[in-house]
Amino acid sequence: MGLLSDPNRRKALTNLLTRLNAPICMVCYLAAIVWFMGLAFEPFTLRTYMSENAMGSTMVEERFSSGERALSLAKEFDAHKTKAGGMPVEWLVKAMQARGLEVFTQSFSRKLPFPDENKERYMVRGTNVYGILRAPRAPRTEALVITAPCSPGNSNNQAVGLLLALAQYFRNQIFWAKDIIFLVNEHDLIGMQAWLEGYHHTNITGMEYSPLQGRAGSIQAALSLELSSDVITSLDLILEGLNGQLPNLDLANLFYAFCQKLGVLCTIQGKLQRNDWDTAEGYTHAAQTMMLMVLKQACGRSWGDHGLFLRYHIEAASIRGINGFRHYKMDVATIGRLLEGMVRKLNNLLERLHQSYFFYLLPSLSRFVSIGYYMPAFGLLAVILLLRALDLWVNLGAPALEAVDGVTEAEQPSGPGVLTVLTPVVISHLTGVALYLLPVHLQEMAVEHFPVSETEAVVLTAVAIYTAGLALPHNTQRLLSGEGTEQGWKVLKLTALLYLAVLLGCTALINFSLGFVLAVTLVPITASMTPHMPKALSALAMVLLSPAFTILYCVFIYQELIEAPVSVSEGWMLFLSVISQGILDHALYGSLVYPLLALFVYPCWLMFWNILFWS
Amino acid sequence: MAAPLTLLLIVAVTIRAVLFRSSLAELISERVEVVSPLNAWKRVVEGLALLDLGVSPYSGDVFHETPLMIYLFHFTVDYAEIVFMVSPYFVDCLSCFLAPLDRFRKQKYALESDRYPADCLELLRSPKEMFYIPLKVAMFYLLNPFTILSCVAKSTCGLNNAIIALFIFCTLKGSALLSGILLALATYQSIYPLTLFAPALLFFLQRLYIPVNLRRSSFWFFTLQYAFIYVGSLVVITGLSFFLLGSWDFIPSVYGFIFSVPDLTPNIGLFWYFFAEMFEHFRLFFICVFQINVFFYTIPLSIKLKEHPVFLIFMQIAIISIFKSYPTVGDVALYMAFLPAWSHLYRFLRNIFLVSCVLLACSALFPVLWHLWIYAGSANSNFYYAITLLFNFGQILLVSDYFYAYLRREHHLIHGLYLKKKDGTEATLVLK
């Protein structure tokens, strides 16, 4: 308590912090970036290991061998799919019933708030088919789910074929202690959402669906399968779920362990693992893999059908077959054995996966960075905001203490202070609310008056409101209190800094990547913003580091990392589609990134914009 | 003065009415930070249903309100929203109390101003500053997000706060009878206000110019008189409850529940995690330790602050709200309403920046970590308890900071504002 109660030491500390504020902040920022980049360096990461006893020590022997049958089922499915022009419900029901499952269907319909141009859908109507294999060895209180999406075109047929072949094989085994649900869902995530909401008797997104006729126990884990060709060269594991949520690391470990055992090439973020961590290429490779994970997690959408399970406290991952690396080839039977092994280990679980980490980043499948290692990188950025706030606080307090001759002078700032701070805060937030509500609600009006489609109307309205927000608020405090005072902007900046710190802190706890990406771009400009800087230059800098530009940069960096670089105009089109996808994700699945940006981050950034034009 | 107060009331009522009608109300009334097992509206409804069926409301393990409270709601359940809307305005009485308090102080200062060194005059509050204090107190209570949340959740904590506020009001008005009765009522509601007996007694003694001297018969006479009012009304209220209900069921169900802490639902207090982790055979011992902790501070604080009973009341309320077994944010709001009354201590506060940062961050982190723990399943109870600890650390720091500032101001009033060491350099005060 010495620091808190001894005035001399306190004074020394505050003096140090205020005098060296700028250098300390600079060092913190650089340290944060270096720390973050260092996370991908192999000696600083931990080797993954299986924490769950029930999955680690028990041996299973995989015997699945009906790869040919899976492929013929896939062909049959394909033929029926083309004939039905969509999900061949009757054929699937029959096929599952023939394999001894209890089969049920669920129909659902959903009208999107505006047409989805990426997937070309507006009024969605579909059916999910699922079959339950009842556990012969235990009371039916727990379940596992294997899903395969029924995609349009001729993709993903092999996944459905393998699903059916696995069902047939599993039916003949006696060791199942958990019900196994085989689900074929239509319209990817929308069907998944309908099925999960039906299963858990909730309705959070306004979906219309028929209630489920058959249920199994509480779902412990789920695997989603995506296979589009007969021959697979490698398997990709996808973990990022809705709002950046990740499944327990043990699920990834399980996948990795079986890939090792069966000699299957496995990738994460589509990148193979390299062993030369001590070379520059090796490090760059790991850094790229990690950056891809950060970007995917930050955008808060579900990157596979598994992503929606995570919300219901169900550990889930997607496994995607890739046909690209020429030398290695494996047949469907090997993938079947891999899935068999994983499901059998999951079948052995005595409680939900909880032993291993939930907060992690993966520079490769065999290495991980836990929360304790990556949080300091964010912490260093947050400290900058707090240090600046402390500096302002000392600055604001100093004149009041020095004014020996009058009490009246110390009283002065509090009077107009409240009003000058409150007005910009309220106006910024109202702009944020407009940005959140208007794009979707005004689309009809926009379509009437401008020659654009609904989707374009929504996105362009959002961009227009965002830009209009820059012009709007910085005149307001002058209307109310005449001249903006020196005290005024300092109080506003203090408020805005603390607000931003709390906001980013909360975001980083829920979704580290999003918090970190926002902090990297927002912190430098917000920490240094004062009204006395050259207006044009700092305005440009602020705009270039605003939340919207952050999204734009992320789009370019992401394209660069997946080795599909785009030109500026393509990038712009991608940026627009990312915005529309963000709004759709929010409306359809409840992703929180769009409301977070519109209702909190953007208004907070506007407050700093306001400070710049304080006069 | 009346106009801003009316405006404030209108704003406060509007906010609450809007929130009552919005979909947020249901969400808020489920939050563990806002409602505790003692004061959740859901449980009151359950108790009322049992009462209507002719069953003792305490027969389940759900209802823990006092009998008088359930009979109050028995008659006003249809107007429950209005009751909860009105209850904060009793706390407005808090603001009224400051008027007499200030007059009293002004006289005191007028009498004693020649005794203080000249440079201390700036430490005394000018009448102009005091004029706005009631308004500020009302604003701090009515517009405090904690109060609003508590009110929208229909937590009966608001009613308990109203009783305590009325008690303070009557005490400062100098009515020993009403003060005793209301203190008994507050104690009956939640036991812990028992510790307010000491400051109330000290206040009356000071007001009647009776010195606190154990050998003086006048001291004993008044103490016994006040204690008699207090205990008498407590007996009457408890007896009344017995006759209303026809059984003593409520004693274990209300007071036993408060003391033995059987419900370990997480809240913003310190009990739940500790007792969830505890081995069963240590439980009794640590319950005693934790509960004595709440009451124990009365003794040293009463000795130290015997000249300043009003500040002592503030300290006691704050300590209760930090250390009680089922605290909610409504309790925190009550003592925070006092803060503007001590605005003259502001220049002596040392950690106010740190404390406000901590309280702000914690208030935001509570729902976030709750989400991670309960819904996402990725964090666990340790994360949530860490924030609880930090929140309570912030509160304790706030209270001790005000305590230190108060003592330091008193010191300066006597010794002068600008202290010199023996060698003529400027001296600093160190708390050790």
PDB file of C-alpha atoms in Angstrom, chain B residues 39-152:
ATOM      1  CA  ASN B  39     -35.063  -9.270  -3.188  1.00  0.00           C
ATOM      2  CA  ALA B  40     -35.890 -10.716  -6.603  1.00  0.00           C
ATOM      3  CA  TRP B  41     -39.346  -9.808  -7.824  1.00  0.00           C
ATOM      4  CA  LYS B  42     -39.822 -13.302  -9.249  1.00  0.00           C
ATOM      5  CA  ARG B  43     -39.578 -14.703  -5.753  1.00  0.00           C
ATOM      6  CA  VAL B  44     -42.030 -12.147  -4.391  1.00  0.00           C
ATOM      7  CA  VAL B  45     -44.550 -13.262  -7.012  1.00  0.00           C
ATOM      8  CA  GLU B  46     -43.975 -16.860  -5.974  1.00  0.00           C
ATOM      9  CA  GLY B  47     -44.523 -15.960  -2.333  1.00  0.00           C
ATOM     10  CA  LEU B  48     -47.713 -14.099  -3.195  1.00  0.00           C
ATOM     11  CA  ALA B  49     -49.018 -17.075  -5.130  1.00  0.00           C
ATOM     12  CA  LEU B  50     -48.362 -19.345  -2.158  1.00  0.00           C
ATOM     13  CA  LEU B  51     -50.036 -16.869   0.172  1.00  0.00           C
ATOM     14  CA  ASP B  52     -53.110 -16.724  -2.044  1.00  0.00           C
ATOM     15  CA  LEU B  53     -53.316 -20.499  -1.985  1.00  0.00           C
ATOM     16  CA  GLY B  54     -53.372 -20.407   1.791  1.00  0.00           C
ATOM     17  CA  VAL B  55     -49.937 -22.004   2.125  1.00  0.00           C
ATOM     18  CA  SER B  56     -47.183 -20.416   4.158  1.00  0.00           C
ATOM     19  CA  PRO B  57     -45.073 -18.459   1.643  1.00  0.00           C
ATOM     20  CA  TYR B  58     -41.958 -19.746   3.405  1.00  0.00           C
ATOM     21  CA  SER B  59     -42.825 -23.386   2.885  1.00  0.00           C
ATOM     22  CA  GLY B  60     -40.661 -23.630  -0.224  1.00  0.00           C
ATOM     23  CA  ASP B  61     -37.074 -22.505  -0.371  1.00  0.00           C
ATOM     24  CA  VAL B  62     -37.785 -19.636  -2.689  1.00  0.00           C
ATOM     25  CA  PHE B  63     -39.260 -16.758  -0.809  1.00  0.00           C
ATOM     26  CA  HIS B  64     -37.166 -14.767   1.637  1.00  0.00           C
ATOM     27  CA  GLU B  65     -38.935 -11.445   2.078  1.00  0.00           C
ATOM     28  CA  THR B  66     -40.275 -10.355   5.431  1.00  0.00           C
ATOM     29  CA  PRO B  67     -44.003 -10.859   6.176  1.00  0.00           C
ATOM     30  CA  LEU B  68     -44.742  -7.122   6.194  1.00  0.00           C
ATOM     31  CA  MET B  69     -43.288  -6.816   2.719  1.00  0.00           C
ATOM     32  CA  ILE B  70     -45.411  -9.604   1.326  1.00  0.00           C
ATOM     33  CA  TYR B  71     -48.533  -8.112   2.833  1.00  0.00           C
ATOM     34  CA  LEU B  72     -47.610  -4.762   1.353  1.00  0.00           C
ATOM     35  CA  PHE B  73     -47.422  -6.396  -2.064  1.00  0.00           C
ATOM     36  CA  HIS B  74     -50.484  -8.474  -1.356  1.00  0.00           C
ATOM     37  CA  PHE B  75     -52.468  -5.276  -1.551  1.00  0.00           C
ATOM     38  CA  THR B  76     -50.439  -3.440  -4.153  1.00  0.00           C
ATOM     39  CA  VAL B  77     -49.359  -6.184  -6.513  1.00  0.00           C
ATOM     40  CA  ASP B  78     -51.388  -4.708  -9.335  1.00  0.00           C
ATOM     41  CA  TYR B  79     -49.593  -1.445  -8.893  1.00  0.00           C
ATOM     42  CA  ALA B  80     -46.171  -2.982  -8.380  1.00  0.00           C
ATOM     43  CA  GLU B  81     -44.574  -0.906 -11.090  1.00  0.00           C
ATOM     44  CA  ILE B  82     -45.890   2.245  -9.506  1.00  0.00           C
ATOM     45  CA  VAL B  83     -44.625   1.181  -6.103  1.00  0.00           C
ATOM     46  CA  PHE B  84     -41.188   0.663  -7.557  1.00  0.00           C
ATOM     47  CA  MET B  85     -41.357   3.909  -9.470  1.00  0.00           C
ATOM     48  CA  VAL B  86     -42.280   5.810  -6.340  1.00  0.00           C
ATOM     49  CA  SER B  87     -39.859   4.170  -3.935  1.00  0.00           C
ATOM     50  CA  PRO B  88     -36.733   5.968  -5.194  1.00  0.00           C
ATOM     51  CA  TYR B  89     -38.372   9.283  -4.549  1.00  0.00           C
ATOM     52  CA  PHE B  90     -38.425   8.568  -0.869  1.00  0.00           C
ATOM     53  CA  VAL B  91     -34.720   8.684  -1.178  1.00  0.00           C
ATOM     54  CA  ASP B  92     -35.262  12.220  -2.321  1.00  0.00           C
ATOM     55  CA  CYS B  93     -35.919  12.832   1.305  1.00  0.00           C
ATOM     56  CA  LEU B  94     -32.197  12.290   1.573  1.00  0.00           C
ATOM     57  CA  SER B  95     -31.755  15.453  -0.326  1.00  0.00           C
ATOM     58  CA  CYS B  96     -34.076  17.297   1.998  1.00  0.00           C
ATOM     59  CA  PHE B  97     -32.105  16.173   5.004  1.00  0.00           C
ATOM     60  CA  LEU B  98     -29.117  18.103   3.881  1.00  0.00           C
ATOM     61  CA  ALA B  99     -30.918  21.371   4.322  1.00  0.00           C
ATOM     62  CA  PRO B 100     -31.193  21.053   8.108  1.00  0.00           C
ATOM     63  CA  LEU B 101     -27.793  19.458   8.244  1.00  0.00           C
ATOM     64  CA  ASP B 102     -26.218  22.429   6.562  1.00  0.00           C
ATOM     65  CA  ARG B 103     -28.002  24.937   8.697  1.00  0.00           C
ATOM     66  CA  PHE B 104     -26.734  23.083  11.700  1.00  0.00           C
ATOM     67  CA  ARG B 105     -23.220  23.109  10.344  1.00  0.00           C
ATOM     68  CA  LYS B 106     -23.349  26.748   9.427  1.00  0.00           C
ATOM     69  CA  GLN B 107     -24.228  27.644  12.969  1.00  0.00           C
ATOM     70  CA  LYS B 108     -21.434  25.482  14.164  1.00  0.00           C
ATOM     71  CA  TYR B 109     -18.997  27.162  11.842  1.00  0.00           C
ATOM     72  CA  ALA B 110     -20.250  30.586  12.758  1.00  0.00           C
ATOM     73  CA  LEU B 111     -19.651  29.756  16.382  1.00  0.00           C
ATOM     74  CA  GLU B 112     -16.297  28.255  15.813  1.00  0.00           C
ATOM     75  CA  SER B 113     -14.890  30.150  12.886  1.00  0.00           C
ATOM     76  CA  ASP B 114     -12.750  32.302  15.072  1.00  0.00           C
ATOM     77  CA  ARG B 115     -11.217  29.177  16.464  1.00  0.00           C
ATOM     78  CA  TYR B 116      -9.970  27.952  13.085  1.00  0.00           C
ATOM     79  CA  PRO B 117      -6.858  29.403  11.530  1.00  0.00           C
ATOM     80  CA  ALA B 118      -7.578  32.018   8.895  1.00  0.00           C
ATOM     81  CA  ASP B 119      -6.309  30.055   5.909  1.00  0.00           C
ATOM     82  CA  CYS B 120      -8.856  27.312   6.534  1.00  0.00           C
ATOM     83  CA  LEU B 121     -11.769  29.393   5.431  1.00  0.00           C
ATOM     84  CA  GLU B 122     -11.536  27.924   1.969  1.00  0.00           C
ATOM     85  CA  LEU B 123     -12.147  24.532   3.490  1.00  0.00           C
ATOM     86  CA  LEU B 124     -15.513  25.637   4.759  1.00  0.00           C
ATOM     87  CA  ARG B 125     -18.322  25.404   2.345  1.00  0.00           C
ATOM     88  CA  SER B 126     -19.998  28.571   1.238  1.00  0.00           C
ATOM     89  CA  PRO B 127     -23.789  28.652   1.519  1.00  0.00           C
ATOM     90  CA  LYS B 128     -23.995  28.839  -2.261  1.00  0.00           C
ATOM     91  CA  GLU B 129     -22.293  25.480  -2.652  1.00  0.00           C
ATOM     92  CA  MET B 130     -24.477  23.939  -0.005  1.00  0.00           C
ATOM     93  CA  PHE B 131     -27.573  25.183  -1.734  1.00  0.00           C
ATOM     94  CA  TYR B 132     -27.101  22.774  -4.619  1.00  0.00           C
ATOM     95  CA  ILE B 133     -26.165  19.744  -2.587  1.00  0.00           C
ATOM     96  CA  PRO B 134     -29.718  18.371  -2.193  1.00  0.00           C
ATOM     97  CA  LEU B 135     -30.174  18.607  -5.947  1.00  0.00           C
ATOM     98  CA  LYS B 136     -26.891  16.836  -6.564  1.00  0.00           C
ATOM     99  CA  VAL B 137     -27.741  14.086  -4.113  1.00  0.00           C
ATOM    100  CA  ALA B 138     -31.089  13.576  -5.797  1.00  0.00           C
ATOM    101  CA  MET B 139     -29.393  13.522  -9.180  1.00  0.00           C
ATOM    102  CA  PHE B 140     -26.754  11.053  -8.020  1.00  0.00           C
ATOM    103  CA  TYR B 141     -29.405   8.695  -6.755  1.00  0.00           C
ATOM    104  CA  LEU B 142     -32.118   9.031  -9.350  1.00  0.00           C
ATOM    105  CA  LEU B 143     -29.905   9.067 -12.427  1.00  0.00           C
ATOM    106  CA  ASN B 144     -27.389   6.536 -11.155  1.00  0.00           C
ATOM    107  CA  PRO B 145     -27.505   3.598 -13.597  1.00  0.00           C
ATOM    108  CA  PHE B 146     -27.304   1.231 -10.643  1.00  0.00           C
ATOM    109  CA  THR B 147     -30.506   2.644  -9.152  1.00  0.00           C
ATOM    110  CA  ILE B 148     -32.248   2.606 -12.496  1.00  0.00           C
ATOM    111  CA  LEU B 149     -31.316  -1.032 -13.090  1.00  0.00           C
ATOM    112  CA  SER B 150     -32.397  -1.998  -9.618  1.00  0.00           C
ATOM    113  CA  CYS B 151     -35.708  -0.168 -10.045  1.00  0.00           C
ATOM    114  CA  VAL B 152     -36.430  -1.639 -13.477  1.00  0.00           C
TER     115      VAL B 152
END
